[in-house]
PDB file of C-alpha atoms and ligand atoms in Angstrom:
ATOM      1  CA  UNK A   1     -10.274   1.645  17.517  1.00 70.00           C
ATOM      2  CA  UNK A   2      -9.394  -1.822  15.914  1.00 83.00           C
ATOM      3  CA  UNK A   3      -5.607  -2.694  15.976  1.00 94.00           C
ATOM      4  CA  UNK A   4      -4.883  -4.919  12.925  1.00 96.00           C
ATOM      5  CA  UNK A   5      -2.148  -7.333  13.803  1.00 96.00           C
ATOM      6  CA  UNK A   6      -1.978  -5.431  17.069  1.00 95.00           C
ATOM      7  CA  UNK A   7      -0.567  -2.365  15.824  1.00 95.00           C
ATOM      8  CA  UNK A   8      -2.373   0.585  16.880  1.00 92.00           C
ATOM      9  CA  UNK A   9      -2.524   3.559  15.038  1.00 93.00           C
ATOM     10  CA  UNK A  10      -0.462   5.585  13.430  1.00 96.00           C
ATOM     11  CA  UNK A  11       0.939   2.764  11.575  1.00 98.00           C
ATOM     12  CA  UNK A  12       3.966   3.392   9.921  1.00 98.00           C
ATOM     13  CA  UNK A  13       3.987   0.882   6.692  1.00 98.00           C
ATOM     14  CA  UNK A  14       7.592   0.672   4.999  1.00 98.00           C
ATOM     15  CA  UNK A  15       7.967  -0.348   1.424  1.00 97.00           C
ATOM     16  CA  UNK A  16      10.046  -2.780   0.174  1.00 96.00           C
ATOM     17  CA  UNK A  17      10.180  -3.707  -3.484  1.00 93.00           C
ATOM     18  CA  UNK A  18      12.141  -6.309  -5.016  1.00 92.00           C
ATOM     19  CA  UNK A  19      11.334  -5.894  -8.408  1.00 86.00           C
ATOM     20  CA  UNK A  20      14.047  -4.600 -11.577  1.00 76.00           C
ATOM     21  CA  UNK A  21      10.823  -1.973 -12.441  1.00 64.00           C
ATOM     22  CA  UNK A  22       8.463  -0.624  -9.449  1.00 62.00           C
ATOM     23  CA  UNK A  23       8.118   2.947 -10.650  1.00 60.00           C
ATOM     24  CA  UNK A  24      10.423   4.513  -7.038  1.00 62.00           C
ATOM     25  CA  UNK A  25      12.503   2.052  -5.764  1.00 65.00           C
ATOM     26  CA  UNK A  26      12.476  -0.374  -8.832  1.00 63.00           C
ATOM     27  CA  UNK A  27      15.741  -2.316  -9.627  1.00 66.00           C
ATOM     28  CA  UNK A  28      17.420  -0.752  -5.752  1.00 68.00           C
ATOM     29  CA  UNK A  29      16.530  -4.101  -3.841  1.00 67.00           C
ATOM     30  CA  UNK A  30      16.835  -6.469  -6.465  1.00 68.00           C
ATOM     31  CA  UNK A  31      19.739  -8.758  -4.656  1.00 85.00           C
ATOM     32  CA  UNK A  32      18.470  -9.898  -1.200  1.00 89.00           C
ATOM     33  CA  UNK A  33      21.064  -8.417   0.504  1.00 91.00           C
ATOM     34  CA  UNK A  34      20.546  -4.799  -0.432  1.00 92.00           C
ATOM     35  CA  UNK A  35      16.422  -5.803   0.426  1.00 94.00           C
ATOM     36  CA  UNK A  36      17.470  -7.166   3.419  1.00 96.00           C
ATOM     37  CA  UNK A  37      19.217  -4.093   4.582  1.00 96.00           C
ATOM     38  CA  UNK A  38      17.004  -1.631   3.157  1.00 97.00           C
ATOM     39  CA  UNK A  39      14.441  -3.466   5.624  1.00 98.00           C
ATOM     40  CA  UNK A  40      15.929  -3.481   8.602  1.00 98.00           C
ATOM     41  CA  UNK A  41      17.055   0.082   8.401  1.00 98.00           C
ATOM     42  CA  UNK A  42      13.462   1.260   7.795  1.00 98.00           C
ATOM     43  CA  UNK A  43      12.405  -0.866  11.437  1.00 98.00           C
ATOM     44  CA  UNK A  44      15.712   0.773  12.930  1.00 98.00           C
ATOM     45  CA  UNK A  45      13.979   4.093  11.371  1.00 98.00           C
ATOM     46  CA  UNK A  46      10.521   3.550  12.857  1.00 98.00           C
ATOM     47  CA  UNK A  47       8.625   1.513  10.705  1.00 98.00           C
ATOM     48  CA  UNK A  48       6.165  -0.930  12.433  1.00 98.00           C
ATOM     49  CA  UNK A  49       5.637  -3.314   9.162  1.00 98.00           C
ATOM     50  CA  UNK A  50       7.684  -3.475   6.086  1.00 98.00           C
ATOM     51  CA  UNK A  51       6.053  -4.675   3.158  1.00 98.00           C
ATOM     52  CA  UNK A  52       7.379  -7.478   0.614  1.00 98.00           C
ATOM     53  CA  UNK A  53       6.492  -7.062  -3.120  1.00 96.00           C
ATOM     54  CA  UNK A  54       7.830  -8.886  -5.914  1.00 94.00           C
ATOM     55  CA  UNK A  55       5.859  -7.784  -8.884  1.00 91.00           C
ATOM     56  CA  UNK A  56       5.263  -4.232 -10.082  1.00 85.00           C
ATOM     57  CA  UNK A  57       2.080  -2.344 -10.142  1.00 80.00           C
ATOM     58  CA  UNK A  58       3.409   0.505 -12.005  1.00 77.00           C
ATOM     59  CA  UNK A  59       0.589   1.892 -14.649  1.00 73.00           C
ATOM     60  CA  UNK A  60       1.081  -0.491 -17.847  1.00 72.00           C
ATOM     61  CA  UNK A  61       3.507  -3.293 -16.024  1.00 77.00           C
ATOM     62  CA  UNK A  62       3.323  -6.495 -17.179  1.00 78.00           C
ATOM     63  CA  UNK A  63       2.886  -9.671 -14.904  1.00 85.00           C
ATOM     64  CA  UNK A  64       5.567 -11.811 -13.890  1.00 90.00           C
ATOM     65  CA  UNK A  65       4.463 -15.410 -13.316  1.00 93.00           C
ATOM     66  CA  UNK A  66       3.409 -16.694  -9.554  1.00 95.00           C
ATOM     67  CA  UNK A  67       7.073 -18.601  -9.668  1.00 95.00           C
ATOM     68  CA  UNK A  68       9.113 -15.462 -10.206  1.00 94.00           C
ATOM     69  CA  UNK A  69       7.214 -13.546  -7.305  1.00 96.00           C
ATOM     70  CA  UNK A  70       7.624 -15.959  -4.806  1.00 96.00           C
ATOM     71  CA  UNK A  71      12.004 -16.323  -5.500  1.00 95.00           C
ATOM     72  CA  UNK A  72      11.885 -12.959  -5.305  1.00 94.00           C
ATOM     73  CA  UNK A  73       9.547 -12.479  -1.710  1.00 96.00           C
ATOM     74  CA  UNK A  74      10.493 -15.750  -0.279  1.00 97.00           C
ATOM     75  CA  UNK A  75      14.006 -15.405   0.893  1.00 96.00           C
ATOM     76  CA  UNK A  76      13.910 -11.666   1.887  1.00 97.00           C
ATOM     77  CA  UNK A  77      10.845 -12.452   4.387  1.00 98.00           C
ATOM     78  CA  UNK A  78      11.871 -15.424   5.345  1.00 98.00           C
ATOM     79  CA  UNK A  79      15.764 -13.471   6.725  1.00 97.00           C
ATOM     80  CA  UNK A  80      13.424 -10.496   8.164  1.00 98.00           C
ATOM     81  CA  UNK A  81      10.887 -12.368   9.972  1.00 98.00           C
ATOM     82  CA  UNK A  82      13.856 -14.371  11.431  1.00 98.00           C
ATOM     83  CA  UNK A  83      15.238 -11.032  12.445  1.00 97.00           C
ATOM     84  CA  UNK A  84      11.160 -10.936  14.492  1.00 98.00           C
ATOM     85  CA  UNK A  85      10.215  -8.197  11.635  1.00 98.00           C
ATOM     86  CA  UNK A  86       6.599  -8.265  10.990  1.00 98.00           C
ATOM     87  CA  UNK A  87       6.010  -8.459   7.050  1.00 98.00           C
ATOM     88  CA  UNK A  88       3.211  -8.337   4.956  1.00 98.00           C
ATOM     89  CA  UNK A  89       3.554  -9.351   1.323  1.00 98.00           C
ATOM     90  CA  UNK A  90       2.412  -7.207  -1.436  1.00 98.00           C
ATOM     91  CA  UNK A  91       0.676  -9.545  -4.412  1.00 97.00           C
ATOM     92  CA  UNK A  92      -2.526 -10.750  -5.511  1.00 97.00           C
ATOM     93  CA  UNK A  93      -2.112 -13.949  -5.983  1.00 97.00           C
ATOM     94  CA  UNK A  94      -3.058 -16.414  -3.406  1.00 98.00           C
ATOM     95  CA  UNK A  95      -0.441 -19.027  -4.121  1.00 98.00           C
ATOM     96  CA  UNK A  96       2.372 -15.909  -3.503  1.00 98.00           C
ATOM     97  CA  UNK A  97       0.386 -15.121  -0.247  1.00 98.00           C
ATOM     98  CA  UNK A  98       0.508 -18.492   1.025  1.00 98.00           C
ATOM     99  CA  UNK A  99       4.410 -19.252   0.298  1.00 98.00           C
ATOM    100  CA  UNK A 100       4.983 -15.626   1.977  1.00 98.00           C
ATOM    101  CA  UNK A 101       2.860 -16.363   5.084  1.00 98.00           C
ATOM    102  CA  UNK A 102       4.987 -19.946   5.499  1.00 98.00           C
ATOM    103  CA  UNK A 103       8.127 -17.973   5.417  1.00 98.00           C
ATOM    104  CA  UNK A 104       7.107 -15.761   7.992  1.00 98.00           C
ATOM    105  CA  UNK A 105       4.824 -12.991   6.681  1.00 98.00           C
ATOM    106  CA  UNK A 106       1.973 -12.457   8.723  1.00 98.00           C
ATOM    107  CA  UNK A 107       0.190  -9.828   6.839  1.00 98.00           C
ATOM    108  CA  UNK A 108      -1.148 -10.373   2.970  1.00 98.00           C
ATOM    109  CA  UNK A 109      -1.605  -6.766   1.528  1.00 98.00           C
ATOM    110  CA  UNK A 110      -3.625  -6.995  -1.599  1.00 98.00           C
ATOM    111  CA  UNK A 111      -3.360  -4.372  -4.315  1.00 97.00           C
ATOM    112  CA  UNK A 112      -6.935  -5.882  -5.667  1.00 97.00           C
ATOM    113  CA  UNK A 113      -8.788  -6.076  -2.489  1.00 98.00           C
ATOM    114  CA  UNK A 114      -9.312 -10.220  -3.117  1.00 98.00           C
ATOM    115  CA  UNK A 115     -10.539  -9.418  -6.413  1.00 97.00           C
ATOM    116  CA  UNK A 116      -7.493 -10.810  -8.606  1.00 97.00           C
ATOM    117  CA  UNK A 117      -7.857 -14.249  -6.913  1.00 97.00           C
ATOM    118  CA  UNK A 118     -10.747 -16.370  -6.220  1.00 97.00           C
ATOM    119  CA  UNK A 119      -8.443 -18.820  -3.515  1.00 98.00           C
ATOM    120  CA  UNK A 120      -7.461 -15.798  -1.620  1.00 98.00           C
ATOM    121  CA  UNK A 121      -9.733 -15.075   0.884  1.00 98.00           C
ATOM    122  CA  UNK A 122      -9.360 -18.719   1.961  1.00 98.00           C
ATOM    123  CA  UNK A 123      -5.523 -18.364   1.925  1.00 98.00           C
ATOM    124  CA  UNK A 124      -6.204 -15.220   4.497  1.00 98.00           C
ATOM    125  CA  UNK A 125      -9.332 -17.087   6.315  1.00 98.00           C
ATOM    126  CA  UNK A 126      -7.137 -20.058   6.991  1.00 98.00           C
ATOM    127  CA  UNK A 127      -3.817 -18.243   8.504  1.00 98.00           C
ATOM    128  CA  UNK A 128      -6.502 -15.885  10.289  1.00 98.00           C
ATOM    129  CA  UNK A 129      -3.919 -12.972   9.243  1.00 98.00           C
ATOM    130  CA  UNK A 130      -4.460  -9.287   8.477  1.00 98.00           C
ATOM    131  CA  UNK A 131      -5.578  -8.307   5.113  1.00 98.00           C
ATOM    132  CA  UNK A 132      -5.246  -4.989   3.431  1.00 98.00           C
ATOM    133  CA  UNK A 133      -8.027  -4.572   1.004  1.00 98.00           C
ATOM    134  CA  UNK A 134      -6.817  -2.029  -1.902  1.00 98.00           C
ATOM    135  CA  UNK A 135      -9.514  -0.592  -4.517  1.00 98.00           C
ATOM    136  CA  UNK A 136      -8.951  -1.846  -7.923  1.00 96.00           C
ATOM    137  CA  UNK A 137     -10.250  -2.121 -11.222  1.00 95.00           C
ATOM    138  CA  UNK A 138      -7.847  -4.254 -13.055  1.00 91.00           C
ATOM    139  CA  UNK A 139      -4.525  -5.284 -13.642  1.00 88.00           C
ATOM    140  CA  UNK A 140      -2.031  -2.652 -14.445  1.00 81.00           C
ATOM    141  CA  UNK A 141      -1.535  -2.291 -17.910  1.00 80.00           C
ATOM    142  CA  UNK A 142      -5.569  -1.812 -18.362  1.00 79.00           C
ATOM    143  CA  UNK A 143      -6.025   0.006 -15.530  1.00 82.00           C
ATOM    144  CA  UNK A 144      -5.815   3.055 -17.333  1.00 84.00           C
ATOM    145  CA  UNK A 145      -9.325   3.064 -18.927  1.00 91.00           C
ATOM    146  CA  UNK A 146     -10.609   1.920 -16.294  1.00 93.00           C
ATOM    147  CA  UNK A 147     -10.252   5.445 -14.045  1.00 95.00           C
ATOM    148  CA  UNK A 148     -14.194   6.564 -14.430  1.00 95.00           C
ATOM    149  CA  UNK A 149     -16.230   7.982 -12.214  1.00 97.00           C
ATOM    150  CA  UNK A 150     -18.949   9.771 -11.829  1.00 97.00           C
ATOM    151  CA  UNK A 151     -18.567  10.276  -7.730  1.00 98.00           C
ATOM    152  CA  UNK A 152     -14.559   8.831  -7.327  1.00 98.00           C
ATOM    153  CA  UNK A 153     -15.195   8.855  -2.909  1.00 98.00           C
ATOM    154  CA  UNK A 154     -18.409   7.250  -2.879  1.00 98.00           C
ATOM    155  CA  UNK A 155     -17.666   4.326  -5.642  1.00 98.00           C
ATOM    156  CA  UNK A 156     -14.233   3.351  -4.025  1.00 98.00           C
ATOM    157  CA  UNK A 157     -16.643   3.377  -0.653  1.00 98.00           C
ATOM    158  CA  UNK A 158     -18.839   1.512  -2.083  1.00 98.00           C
ATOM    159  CA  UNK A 159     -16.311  -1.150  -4.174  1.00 98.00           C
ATOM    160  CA  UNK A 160     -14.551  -1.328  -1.198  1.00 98.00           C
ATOM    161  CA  UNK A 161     -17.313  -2.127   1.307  1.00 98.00           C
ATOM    162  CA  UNK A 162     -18.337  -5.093  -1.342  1.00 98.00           C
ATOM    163  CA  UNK A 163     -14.786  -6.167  -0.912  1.00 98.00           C
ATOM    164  CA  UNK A 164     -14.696  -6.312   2.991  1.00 98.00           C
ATOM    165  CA  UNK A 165     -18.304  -8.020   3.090  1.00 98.00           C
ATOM    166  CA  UNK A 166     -17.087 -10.902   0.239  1.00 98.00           C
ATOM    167  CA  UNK A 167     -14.041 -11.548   2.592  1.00 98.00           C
ATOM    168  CA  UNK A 168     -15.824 -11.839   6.045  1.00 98.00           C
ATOM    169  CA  UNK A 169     -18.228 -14.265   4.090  1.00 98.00           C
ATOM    170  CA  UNK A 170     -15.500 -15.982   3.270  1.00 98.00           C
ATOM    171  CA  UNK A 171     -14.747 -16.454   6.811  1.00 98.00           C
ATOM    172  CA  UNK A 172     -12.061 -13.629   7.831  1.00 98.00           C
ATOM    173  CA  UNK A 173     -12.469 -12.090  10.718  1.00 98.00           C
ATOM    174  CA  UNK A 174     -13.454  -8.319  10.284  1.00 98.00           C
ATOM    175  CA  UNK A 175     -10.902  -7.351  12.967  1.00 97.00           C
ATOM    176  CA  UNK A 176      -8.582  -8.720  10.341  1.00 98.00           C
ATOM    177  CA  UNK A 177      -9.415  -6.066   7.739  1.00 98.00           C
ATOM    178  CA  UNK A 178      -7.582  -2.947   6.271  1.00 98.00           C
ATOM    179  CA  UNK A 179      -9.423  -0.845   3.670  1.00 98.00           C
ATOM    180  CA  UNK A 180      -7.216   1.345   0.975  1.00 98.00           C
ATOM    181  CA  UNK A 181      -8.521   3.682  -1.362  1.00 98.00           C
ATOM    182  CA  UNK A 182      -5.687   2.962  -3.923  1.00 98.00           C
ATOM    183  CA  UNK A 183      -4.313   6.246  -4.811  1.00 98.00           C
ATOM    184  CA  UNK A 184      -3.518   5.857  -8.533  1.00 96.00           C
ATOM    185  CA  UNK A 185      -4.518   2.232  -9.150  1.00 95.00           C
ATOM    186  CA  UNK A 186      -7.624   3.259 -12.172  1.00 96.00           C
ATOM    187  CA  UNK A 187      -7.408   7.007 -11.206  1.00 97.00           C
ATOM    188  CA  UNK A 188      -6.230   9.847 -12.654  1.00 96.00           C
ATOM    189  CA  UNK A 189      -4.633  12.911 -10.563  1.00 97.00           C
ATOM    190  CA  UNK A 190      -8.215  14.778 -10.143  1.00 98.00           C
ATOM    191  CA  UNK A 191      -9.551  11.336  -8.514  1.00 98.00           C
ATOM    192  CA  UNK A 192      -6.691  10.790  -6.431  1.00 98.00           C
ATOM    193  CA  UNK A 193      -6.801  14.431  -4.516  1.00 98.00           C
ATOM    194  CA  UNK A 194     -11.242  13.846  -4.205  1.00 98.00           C
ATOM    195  CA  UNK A 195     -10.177  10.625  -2.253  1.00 98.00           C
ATOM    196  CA  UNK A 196      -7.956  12.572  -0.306  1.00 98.00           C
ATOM    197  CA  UNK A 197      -9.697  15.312   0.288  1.00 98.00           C
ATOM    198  CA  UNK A 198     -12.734  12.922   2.024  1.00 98.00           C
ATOM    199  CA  UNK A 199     -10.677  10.308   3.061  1.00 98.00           C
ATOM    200  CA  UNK A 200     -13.564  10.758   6.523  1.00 98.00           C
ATOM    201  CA  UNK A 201     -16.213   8.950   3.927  1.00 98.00           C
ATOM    202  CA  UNK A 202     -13.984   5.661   3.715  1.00 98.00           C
ATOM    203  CA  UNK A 203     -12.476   5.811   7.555  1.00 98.00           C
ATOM    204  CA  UNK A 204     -16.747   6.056   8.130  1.00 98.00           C
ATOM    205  CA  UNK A 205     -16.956   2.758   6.754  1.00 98.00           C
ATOM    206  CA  UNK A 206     -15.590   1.476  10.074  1.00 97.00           C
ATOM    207  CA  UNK A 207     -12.438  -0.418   9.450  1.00 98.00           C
ATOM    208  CA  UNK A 208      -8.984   0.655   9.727  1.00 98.00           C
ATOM    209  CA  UNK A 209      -7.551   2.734   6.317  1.00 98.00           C
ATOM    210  CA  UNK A 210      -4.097   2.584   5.092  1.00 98.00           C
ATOM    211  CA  UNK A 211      -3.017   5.318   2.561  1.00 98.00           C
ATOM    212  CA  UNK A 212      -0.510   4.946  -0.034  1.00 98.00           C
ATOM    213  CA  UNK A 213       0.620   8.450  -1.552  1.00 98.00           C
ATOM    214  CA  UNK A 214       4.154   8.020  -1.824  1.00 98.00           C
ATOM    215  CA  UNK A 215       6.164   9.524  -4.679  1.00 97.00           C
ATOM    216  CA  UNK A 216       3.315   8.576  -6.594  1.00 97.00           C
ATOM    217  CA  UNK A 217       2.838  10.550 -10.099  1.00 96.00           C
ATOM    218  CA  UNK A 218      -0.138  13.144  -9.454  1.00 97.00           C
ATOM    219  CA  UNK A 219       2.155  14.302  -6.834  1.00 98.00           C
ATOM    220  CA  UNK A 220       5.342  14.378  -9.319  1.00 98.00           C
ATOM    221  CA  UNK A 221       2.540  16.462 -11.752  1.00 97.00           C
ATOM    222  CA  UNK A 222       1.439  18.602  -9.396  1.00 98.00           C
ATOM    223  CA  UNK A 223       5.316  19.365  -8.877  1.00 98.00           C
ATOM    224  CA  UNK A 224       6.201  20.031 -12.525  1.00 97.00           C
ATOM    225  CA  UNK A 225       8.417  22.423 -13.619  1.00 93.00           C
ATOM    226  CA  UNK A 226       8.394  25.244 -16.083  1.00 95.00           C
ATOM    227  CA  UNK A 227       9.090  22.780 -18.780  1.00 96.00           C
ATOM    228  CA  UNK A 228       5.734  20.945 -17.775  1.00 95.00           C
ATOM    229  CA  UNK A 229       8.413  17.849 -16.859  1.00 96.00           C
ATOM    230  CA  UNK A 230       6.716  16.344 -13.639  1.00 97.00           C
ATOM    231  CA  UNK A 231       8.997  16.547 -10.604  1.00 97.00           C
ATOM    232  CA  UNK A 232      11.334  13.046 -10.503  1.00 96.00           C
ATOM    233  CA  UNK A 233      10.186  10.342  -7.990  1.00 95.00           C
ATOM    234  CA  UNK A 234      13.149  11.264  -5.753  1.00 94.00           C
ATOM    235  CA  UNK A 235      12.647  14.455  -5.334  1.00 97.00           C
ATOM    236  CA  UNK A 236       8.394  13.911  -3.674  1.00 97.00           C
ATOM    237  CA  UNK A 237       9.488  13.065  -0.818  1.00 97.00           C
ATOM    238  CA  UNK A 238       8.345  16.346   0.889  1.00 98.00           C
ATOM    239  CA  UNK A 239       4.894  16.483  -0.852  1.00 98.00           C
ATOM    240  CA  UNK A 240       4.841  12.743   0.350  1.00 98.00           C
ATOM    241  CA  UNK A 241       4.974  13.979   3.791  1.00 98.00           C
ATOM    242  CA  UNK A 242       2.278  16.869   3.336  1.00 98.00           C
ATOM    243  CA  UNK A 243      -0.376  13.833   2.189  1.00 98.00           C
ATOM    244  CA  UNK A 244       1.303  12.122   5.710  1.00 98.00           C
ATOM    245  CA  UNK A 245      -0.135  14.912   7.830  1.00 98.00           C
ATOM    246  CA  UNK A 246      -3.093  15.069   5.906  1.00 98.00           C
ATOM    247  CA  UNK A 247      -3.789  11.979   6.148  1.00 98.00           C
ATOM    248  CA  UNK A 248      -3.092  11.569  10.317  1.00 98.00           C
ATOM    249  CA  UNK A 249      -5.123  14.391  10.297  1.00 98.00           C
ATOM    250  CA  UNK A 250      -8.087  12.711   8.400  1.00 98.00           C
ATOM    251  CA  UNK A 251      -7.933   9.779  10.537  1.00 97.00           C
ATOM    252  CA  UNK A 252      -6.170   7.220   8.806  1.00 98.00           C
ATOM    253  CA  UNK A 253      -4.800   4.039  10.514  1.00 98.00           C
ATOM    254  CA  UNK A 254      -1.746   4.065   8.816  1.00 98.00           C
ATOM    255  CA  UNK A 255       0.564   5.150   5.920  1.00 98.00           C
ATOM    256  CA  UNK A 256       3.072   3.135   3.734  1.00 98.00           C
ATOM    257  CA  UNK A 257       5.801   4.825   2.961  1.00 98.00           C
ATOM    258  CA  UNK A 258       9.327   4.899   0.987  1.00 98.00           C
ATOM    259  CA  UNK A 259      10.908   6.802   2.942  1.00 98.00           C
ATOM    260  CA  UNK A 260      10.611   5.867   6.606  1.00 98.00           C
ATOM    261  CA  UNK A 261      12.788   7.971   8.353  1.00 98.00           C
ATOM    262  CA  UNK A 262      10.664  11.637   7.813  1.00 97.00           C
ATOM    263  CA  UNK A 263       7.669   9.967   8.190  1.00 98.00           C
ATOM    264  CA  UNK A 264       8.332   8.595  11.559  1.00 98.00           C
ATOM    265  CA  UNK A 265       9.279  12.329  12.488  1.00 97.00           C
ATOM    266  CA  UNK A 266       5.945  13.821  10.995  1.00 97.00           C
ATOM    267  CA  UNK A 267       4.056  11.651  13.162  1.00 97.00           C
ATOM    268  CA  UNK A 268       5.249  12.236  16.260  1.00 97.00           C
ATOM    269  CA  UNK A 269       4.854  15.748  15.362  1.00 97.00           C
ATOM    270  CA  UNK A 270       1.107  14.771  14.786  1.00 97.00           C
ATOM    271  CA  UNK A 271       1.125  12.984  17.646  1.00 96.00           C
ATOM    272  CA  UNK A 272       2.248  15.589  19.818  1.00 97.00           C
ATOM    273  CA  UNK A 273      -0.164  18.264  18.492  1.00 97.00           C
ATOM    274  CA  UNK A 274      -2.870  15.756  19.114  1.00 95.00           C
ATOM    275  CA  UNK A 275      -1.552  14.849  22.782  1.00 95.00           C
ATOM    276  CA  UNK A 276      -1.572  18.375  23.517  1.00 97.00           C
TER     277      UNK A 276
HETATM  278  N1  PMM B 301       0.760   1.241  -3.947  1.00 84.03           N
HETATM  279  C1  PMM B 301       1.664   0.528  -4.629  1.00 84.03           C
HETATM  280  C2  PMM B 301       1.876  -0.838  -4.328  1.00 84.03           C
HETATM  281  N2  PMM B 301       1.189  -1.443  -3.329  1.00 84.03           N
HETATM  282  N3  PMM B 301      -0.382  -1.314  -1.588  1.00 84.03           N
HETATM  283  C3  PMM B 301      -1.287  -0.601  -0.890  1.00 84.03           C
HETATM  284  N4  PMM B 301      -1.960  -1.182   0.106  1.00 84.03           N
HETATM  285  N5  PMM B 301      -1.528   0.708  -1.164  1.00 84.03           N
HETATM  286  C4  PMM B 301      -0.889   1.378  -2.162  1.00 84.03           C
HETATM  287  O1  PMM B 301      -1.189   2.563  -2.376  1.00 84.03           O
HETATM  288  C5  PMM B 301       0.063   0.652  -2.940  1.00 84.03           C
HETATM  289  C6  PMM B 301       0.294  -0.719  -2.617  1.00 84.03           C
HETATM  290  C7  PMM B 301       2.406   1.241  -5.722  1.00 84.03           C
HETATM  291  O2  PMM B 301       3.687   0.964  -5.941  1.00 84.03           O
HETATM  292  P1  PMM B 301       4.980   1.182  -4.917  1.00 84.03           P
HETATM  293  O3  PMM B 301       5.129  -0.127  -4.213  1.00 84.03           O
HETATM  294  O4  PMM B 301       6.156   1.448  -5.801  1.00 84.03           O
HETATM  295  O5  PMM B 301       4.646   2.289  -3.994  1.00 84.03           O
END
């Protein structure tokens, strides 16, 4: 089993978003001291990376410029990884990854699998860092249209795969790599439970996957009330937790999470049934 980074699985990935308008935890971590603490306490809770993002990827967000995202990444890394935190920033743009990885990141996760930016891969090939490769389809604010399929499991395999061979020809080291399948980035609900229900026909691909499922909105529909309202972001975290164990269960290097704390104790749950 490949460790990424040298963390072995189950990888517990915390989020940390300081942007006013990611669609949980948007406009909480805004001032770097409330990021800063929010970080540390999810490593005192368990977490074995917390992730950096400066520019929401909620369905229909607009971009911020390269400038913005790296005042907004750049100081709370560079506290944490003086605090020996290991950080991977969450953009797709190779000038953000490469200001984040000088300030102490040593991950680059990459909500368009390399796609977004031509200079990435070389950013990652030349720190020789791990690289989370997310399926994508676009930008947020098309990416709406751009959720069809006609088999969801075996096109992310497939889009994904392309993605992992244009980076190791680009000179990163497949050790290096971390495949996503992207839960609601160009899917709708019905896609996002196929990809979860044969998560086995990405982890087959042979690298390590990281699943994102938290709070995320065909969890919040699934939830809805009477009133059709879907259930509010802060009140998924239990679902969240159910696509956790499904997930370990599946086979899945590692999860990134909100909310650190229950995950931590759902794995070693897992981990005990499977030590057993
Ligand atoms: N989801 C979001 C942002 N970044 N990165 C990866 N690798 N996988 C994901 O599923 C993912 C991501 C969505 O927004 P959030 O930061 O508010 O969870």
């Amino acid at each position: 089993m490949r460790r990424p980074g040298g963390i072995a699985r189950p990888a517990v990935m915390g989020v940390l978003n300081v942007t006013p308008d990611s669609f949980s935890d948007g406009g909480r971590y805004v001032s770097v001291d409330a990021a800063l603490d929010h970080g540390r306490q999810m490593v005192e809770q368990g977490a074995d990376l917390i992730d950096v993002g400066g520019e929401s990827t909620r369905p229909g967000a607009l971009r911020v410029d390269a400038d913005t995202e790296v005042k907004r990444v750049v100081p709370v890394i560079a506290d944490l990884a003086a605090d020996g935190i290991t950080l991977s920033v969450d953009t797709t743009r190779a000038q953000v990854a490469e200001a984040a990885l000088a300030a102490g990141a040593t991950w680059v996760n990459d909500v368009s699998g390399g796609l977004a930016d031509p200079n990435m891969a070389a950013v990652v090939a030349d720190a020789g860092c791990p690289w989370v490769l997310m399926h994508w389809r676009g930008h947020s604010r098309d990416m709406h249209k751009l959720a069809t399929y006609g088999d969801v499991v075996t096109e992310v395999r497939d889009e994904l795969s392309r993605c992992a061979d244009a980076a190791i020809a680009a000179g990163v080291d497949p050790d290096n790599l971390v495949l996503d399948p992207g839960l609601g980035f160009a899917k709708r609900a019905e896609h996002n439970w196929q990809l979860l229900a044969h998560l086995d026909v990405l982890i087959a691909v042979g690298f390590p996957v990281l699943l994102g499922a938290s709070r995320k909105s065909f969890l919040g529909r699934l939830l809805a009330g009477a009133d059709g309202q879907p259930r509010p972001v802060d009140e998924r975290e239990d679902a969240t937790l159910a696509t956790t164990i499904l997930a370990l269960q599946a086979g899945v290097w590692g999860i990134r999470v909100h909310e650190v704390l229950s995950t931590v104790d759902a794995v070693k749950v897992w981990q005990a049934v499977r030590d057993a």
